[in-house]
Short mmCIF file of C-alpha atoms in Angstrom, two decimals:
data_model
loop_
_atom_site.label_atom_id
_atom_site.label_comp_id
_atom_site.label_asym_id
_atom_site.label_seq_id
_atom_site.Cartn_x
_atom_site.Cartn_y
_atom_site.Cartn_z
CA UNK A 219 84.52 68.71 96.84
CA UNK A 220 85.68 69.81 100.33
CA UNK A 221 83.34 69.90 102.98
CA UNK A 222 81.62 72.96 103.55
CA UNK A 223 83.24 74.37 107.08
CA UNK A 224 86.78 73.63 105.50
CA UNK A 225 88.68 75.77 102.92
CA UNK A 226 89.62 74.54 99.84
CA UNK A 227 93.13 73.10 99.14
CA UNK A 228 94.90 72.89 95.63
CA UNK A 229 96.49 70.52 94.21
CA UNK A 230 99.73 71.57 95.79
CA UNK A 231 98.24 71.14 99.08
CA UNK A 232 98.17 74.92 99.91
CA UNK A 233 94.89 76.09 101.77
CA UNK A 234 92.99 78.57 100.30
CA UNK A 235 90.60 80.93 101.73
CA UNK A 236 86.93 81.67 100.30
CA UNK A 237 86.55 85.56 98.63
CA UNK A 238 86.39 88.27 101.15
CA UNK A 239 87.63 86.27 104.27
CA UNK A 240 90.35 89.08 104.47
CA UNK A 241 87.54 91.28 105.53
CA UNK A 242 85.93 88.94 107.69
CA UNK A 243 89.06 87.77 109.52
CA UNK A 244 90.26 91.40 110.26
CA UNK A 245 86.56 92.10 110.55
CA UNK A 246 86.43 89.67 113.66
CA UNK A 247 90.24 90.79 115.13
CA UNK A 248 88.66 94.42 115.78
CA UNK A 249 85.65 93.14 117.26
CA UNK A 250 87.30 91.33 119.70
CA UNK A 251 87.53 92.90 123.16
CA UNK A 252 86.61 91.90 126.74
CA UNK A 253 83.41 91.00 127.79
CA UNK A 254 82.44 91.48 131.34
CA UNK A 255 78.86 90.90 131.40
CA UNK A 256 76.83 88.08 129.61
CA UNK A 257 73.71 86.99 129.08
CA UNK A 258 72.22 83.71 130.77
CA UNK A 259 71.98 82.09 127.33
CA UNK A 260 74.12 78.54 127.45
CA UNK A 261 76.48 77.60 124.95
CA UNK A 262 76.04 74.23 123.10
CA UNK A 263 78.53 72.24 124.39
CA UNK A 264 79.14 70.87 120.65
CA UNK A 265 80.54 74.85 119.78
CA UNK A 266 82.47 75.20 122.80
CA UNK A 267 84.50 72.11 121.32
CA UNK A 268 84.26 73.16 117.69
CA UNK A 269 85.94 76.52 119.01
CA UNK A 270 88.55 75.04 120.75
CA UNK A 271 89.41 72.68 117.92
CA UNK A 272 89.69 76.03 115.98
CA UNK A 273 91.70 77.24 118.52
CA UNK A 274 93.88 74.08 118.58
CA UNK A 275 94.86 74.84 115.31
CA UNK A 276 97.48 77.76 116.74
CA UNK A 277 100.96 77.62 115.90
CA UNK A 278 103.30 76.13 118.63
CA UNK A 279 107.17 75.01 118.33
CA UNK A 280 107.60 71.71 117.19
CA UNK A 281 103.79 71.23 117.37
CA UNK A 282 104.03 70.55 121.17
CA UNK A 283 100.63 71.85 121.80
CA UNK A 284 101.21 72.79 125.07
CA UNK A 285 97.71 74.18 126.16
CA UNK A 286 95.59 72.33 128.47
CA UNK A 287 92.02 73.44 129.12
CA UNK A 288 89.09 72.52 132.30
CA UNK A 289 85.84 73.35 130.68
CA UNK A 290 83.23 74.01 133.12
CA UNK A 291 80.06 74.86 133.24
CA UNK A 292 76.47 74.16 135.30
CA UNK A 293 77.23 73.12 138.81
CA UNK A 294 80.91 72.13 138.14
CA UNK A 295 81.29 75.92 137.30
CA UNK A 296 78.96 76.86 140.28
CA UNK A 297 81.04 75.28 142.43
CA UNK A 298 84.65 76.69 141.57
CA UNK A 299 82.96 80.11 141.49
CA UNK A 300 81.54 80.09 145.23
CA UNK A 301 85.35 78.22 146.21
CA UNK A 302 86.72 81.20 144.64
CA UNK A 303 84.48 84.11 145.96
CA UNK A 304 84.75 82.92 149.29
CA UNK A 305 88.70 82.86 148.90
CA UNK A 306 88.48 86.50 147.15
CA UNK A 307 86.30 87.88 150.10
CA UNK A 308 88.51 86.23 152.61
CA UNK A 309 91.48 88.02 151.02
CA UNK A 310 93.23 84.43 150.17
CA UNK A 311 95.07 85.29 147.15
CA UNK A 312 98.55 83.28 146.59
CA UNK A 313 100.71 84.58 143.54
CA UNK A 314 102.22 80.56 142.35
CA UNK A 315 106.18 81.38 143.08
CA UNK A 316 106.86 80.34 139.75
CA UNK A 317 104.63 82.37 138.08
CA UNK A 318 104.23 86.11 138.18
CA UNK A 319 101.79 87.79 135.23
CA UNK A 320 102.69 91.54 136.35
CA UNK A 321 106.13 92.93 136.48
CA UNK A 322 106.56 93.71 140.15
CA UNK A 323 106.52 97.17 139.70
CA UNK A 324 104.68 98.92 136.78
CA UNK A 325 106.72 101.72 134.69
CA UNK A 326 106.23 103.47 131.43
CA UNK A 327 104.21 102.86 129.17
CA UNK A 328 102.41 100.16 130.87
CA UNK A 329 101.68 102.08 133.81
CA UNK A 330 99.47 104.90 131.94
CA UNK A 331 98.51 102.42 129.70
CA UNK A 332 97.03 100.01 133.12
CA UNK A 333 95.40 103.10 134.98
CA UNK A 334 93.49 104.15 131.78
CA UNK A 335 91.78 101.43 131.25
CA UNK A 336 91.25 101.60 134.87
CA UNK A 337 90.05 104.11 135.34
CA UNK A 338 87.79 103.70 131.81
CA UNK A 339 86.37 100.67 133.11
CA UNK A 340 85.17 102.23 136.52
CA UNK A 341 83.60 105.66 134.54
CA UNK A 342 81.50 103.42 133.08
CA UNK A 343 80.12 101.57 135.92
CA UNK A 344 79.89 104.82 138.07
CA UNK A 345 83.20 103.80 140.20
CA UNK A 346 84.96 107.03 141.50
CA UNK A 347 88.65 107.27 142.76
CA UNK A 348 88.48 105.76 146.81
CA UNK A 349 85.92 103.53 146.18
CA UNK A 350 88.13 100.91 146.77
CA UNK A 351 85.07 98.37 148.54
CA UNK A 352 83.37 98.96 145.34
CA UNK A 353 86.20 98.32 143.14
CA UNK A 354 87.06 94.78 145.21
CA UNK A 355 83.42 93.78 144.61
CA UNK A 356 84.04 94.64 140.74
CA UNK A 357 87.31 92.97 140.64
CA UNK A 358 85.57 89.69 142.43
CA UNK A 359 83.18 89.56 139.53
CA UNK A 360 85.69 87.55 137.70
CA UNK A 361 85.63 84.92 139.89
CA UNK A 362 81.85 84.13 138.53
CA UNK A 363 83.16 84.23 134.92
CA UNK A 364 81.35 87.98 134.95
CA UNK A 365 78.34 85.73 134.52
CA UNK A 366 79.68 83.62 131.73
CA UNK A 367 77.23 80.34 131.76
CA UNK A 368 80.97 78.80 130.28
CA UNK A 369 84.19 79.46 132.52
CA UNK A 370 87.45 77.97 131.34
CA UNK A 371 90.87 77.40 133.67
CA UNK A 372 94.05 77.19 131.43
CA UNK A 373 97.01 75.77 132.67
CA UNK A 374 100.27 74.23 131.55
CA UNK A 375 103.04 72.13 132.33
CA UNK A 376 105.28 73.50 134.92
CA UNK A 377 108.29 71.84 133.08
CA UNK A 378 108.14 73.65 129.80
CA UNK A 379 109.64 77.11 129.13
CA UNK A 380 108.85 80.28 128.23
CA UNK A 381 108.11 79.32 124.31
CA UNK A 382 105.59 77.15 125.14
CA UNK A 383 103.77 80.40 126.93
CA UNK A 384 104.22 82.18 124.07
CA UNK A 385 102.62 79.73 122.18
CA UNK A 386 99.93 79.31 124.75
CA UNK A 387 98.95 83.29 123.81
CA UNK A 388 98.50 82.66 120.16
CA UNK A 389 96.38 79.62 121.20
CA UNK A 390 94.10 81.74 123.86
CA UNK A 391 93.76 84.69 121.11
CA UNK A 392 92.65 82.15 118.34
CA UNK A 393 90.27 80.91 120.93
CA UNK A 394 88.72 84.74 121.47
CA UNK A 395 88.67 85.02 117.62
CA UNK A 396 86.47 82.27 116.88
CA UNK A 397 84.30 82.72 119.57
CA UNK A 398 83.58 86.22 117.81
CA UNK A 399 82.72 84.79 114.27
CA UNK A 400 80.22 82.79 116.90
CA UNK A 401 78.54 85.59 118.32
CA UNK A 402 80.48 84.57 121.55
CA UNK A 403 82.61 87.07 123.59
CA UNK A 404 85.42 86.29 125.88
CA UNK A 405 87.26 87.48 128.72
CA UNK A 406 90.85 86.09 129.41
CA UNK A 407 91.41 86.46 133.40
CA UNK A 408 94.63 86.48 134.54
CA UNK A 409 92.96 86.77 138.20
CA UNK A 410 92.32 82.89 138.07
CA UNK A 411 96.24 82.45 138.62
CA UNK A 412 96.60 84.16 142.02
CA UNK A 413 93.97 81.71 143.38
CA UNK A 414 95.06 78.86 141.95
CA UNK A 415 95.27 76.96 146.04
CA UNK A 416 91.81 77.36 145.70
CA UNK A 417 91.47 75.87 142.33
CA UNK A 418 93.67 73.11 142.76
CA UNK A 419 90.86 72.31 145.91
CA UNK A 420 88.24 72.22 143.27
CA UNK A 421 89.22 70.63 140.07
CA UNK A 422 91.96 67.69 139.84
CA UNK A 423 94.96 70.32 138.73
CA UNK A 424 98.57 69.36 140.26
CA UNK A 425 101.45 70.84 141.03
CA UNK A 426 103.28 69.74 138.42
CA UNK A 427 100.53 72.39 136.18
CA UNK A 428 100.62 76.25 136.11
CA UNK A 429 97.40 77.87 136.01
CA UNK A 430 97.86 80.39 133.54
CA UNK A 431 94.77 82.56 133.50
CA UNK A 432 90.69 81.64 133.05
CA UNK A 433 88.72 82.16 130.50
CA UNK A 434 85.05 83.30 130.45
CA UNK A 435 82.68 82.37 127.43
CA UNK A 436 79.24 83.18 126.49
CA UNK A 437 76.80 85.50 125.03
CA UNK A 438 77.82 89.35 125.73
CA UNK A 439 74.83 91.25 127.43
CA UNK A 440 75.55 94.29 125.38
CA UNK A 441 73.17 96.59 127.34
CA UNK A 442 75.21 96.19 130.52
CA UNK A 443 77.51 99.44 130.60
CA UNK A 444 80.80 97.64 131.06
CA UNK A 445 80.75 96.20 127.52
CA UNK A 446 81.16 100.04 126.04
CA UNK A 447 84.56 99.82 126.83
CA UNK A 448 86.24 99.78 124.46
CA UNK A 449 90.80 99.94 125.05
CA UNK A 450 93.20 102.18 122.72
CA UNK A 451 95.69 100.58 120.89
CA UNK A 452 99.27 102.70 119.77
CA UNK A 453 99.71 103.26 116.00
CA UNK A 454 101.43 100.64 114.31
CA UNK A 455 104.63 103.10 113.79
CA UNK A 456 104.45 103.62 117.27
CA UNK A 457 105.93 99.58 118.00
CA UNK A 458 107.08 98.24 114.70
CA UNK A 459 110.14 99.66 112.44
CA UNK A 460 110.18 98.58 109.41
CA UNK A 461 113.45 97.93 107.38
CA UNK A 462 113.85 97.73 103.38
CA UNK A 463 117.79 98.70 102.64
#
C-alpha cells in the first residue's frame, strides 16, 4: 500500500492521482497570488523543507536541477533584512551586469499591464500619484520579506544558460503552489537581485552565483489591505492559438 502523502502508482509505473485532485490542483493555481503582509506565526522548519522537496520535483532539462536556495529565518533573516534596508534607504541598488529582470524600456502590453497593478496596489494602501517617499517606503517593505517570519534568496550558477532559468520558474511556481495547499502564501521578489552587493556581504553567495529573486514565506495576514489585490490575467485566446488542420 503506498504511503499516505504519495499517489498511487500502477503496475506500469504510471502515477496516479487520488479523485478530485483536478479540482484541488486548479483549485490551489487560482489561489495563488502575492502576499505582502503576513502574520507573525513561524513556519515549522520541517514544512518549509517538505515544500521545497515538492518544489524540487519541477521539471528541468536533463534533470540538472539548477535551483539553489538560502533559507533564512530568526536572526539570520533579521540580519540580511536590516543589511538590506540600510542599502535601500541609502539608495545602494546595483543591477548584476549579467543579469537584467526588466527590459530596459517597458512597451506594450507590459507597460499598461506594470502601471495597473501599480497603481492597484497603491489604491489599496491609500498611495496617490506623487507620493513617491511613500511609495519608496512601500517598495522597501520587501526587503523585510513584507514581514514573512521565512525569507528565501534564490540564486543560480552564473555558468548555465537561459534554459536552466526557465527551469528555475517552473521550480519557484511549484514552490508558491504548495505553499498554498499549506495555508502558506508567497511573494517572489525580484527586488532581492538589484541588491545582491549587499547580499553577497551577508550570506556566503559568490560571484560565480546569480541571485535571481527572493522569496517571502509565511502565513498571509489577510486583514491587511494589500492582500485584496488581486492581478487580471488576459483570456486564454488572447495568448495561445490553437491549431487542429
Amino acid at each position: 500500500m503506498p504511503d499516505s502523502d504519495t499517489s498511487a502508482t500502477s503496475q506500469s509505473g504510471a502515477h496516479r492521482l487520488p479523485q478530485g485532485a483536478a479540482e484541488v490542483v486548479e483549485a490551489a493555481l487560482h489561489a495563488r497570488r502575492s502576499v505582502r503582509a503576513f502574520l507573525p506565526q513561524p513556519v515549522e522548519p520541517a514544512l518549509v523543507e517538505r515544500l521545497l522537496a515538492a518544489a524540487a520535483r519541477a521539471p528541468s532539462g536533463t534533470n540538472m536541477q539548477p535551483w539553489r536556495v538560502h533559507v533564512l529565518t530568526g536572526a539570520a533573516r533579521d540580519r540580511l533584512c536590516d543589511a538590506l534596508v540600510e542599502a535601500h534607504l541609502a539608495g545602494q541598488a546595483e543591477p548584476d551586469p549579467g543579469y537584467a529582470y526588466y527590459p530596459p524600456q517597458f512597451f506594450e502590453p507590459y507597460l499598461s499591464r506594470r502601471r495597473k497593478l501599480g497603481w492597484d496596489l497603491y489604491g489599496l494602501l491609500g498611495i496617490g500619484k506623487g507620493e513617491k517617499e511613500r511609495m519608496r517606503q512601500q517598495h522597501g517593505r520587501n526587503f523585510r520579506f513584507f514581514d514573512a517570519p521565512v525569507g528565501m534568496i534564490m540564486t543560480i550558477d552564473r555558468r548555465l544558460e537561459v534554459g536552466s532559468w526557465l527551469d528555475y520558474g517552473m521550480f519557484l511556481q511549484a514552490l508558491a503552489t504548495a505553499a498554498v495547499a499549506h495555508g502558506l502564501g508567497t511573494c517572489p521578489q525580484a527586488a532581492f537581485a538589484e541588491h545582491h552587493r549587499s547580499i553577497r556581504r551577508v550570506l556566503p553567495i559568490g560571484e560565480g552565483e546569480v541571485v535571481v529573486c527572493g522569496m517571502a514565506l509565511g502565513y498571509p495576514d489577510w486583514a491587511a489591505p494589500e492582500n485584496r489585490l488581486v492581478t487580471e490575467r488576459v483570456p486564454v485566446r488572447e495568448f495561445a492559438t490553437f491549431y487542429s488542420a
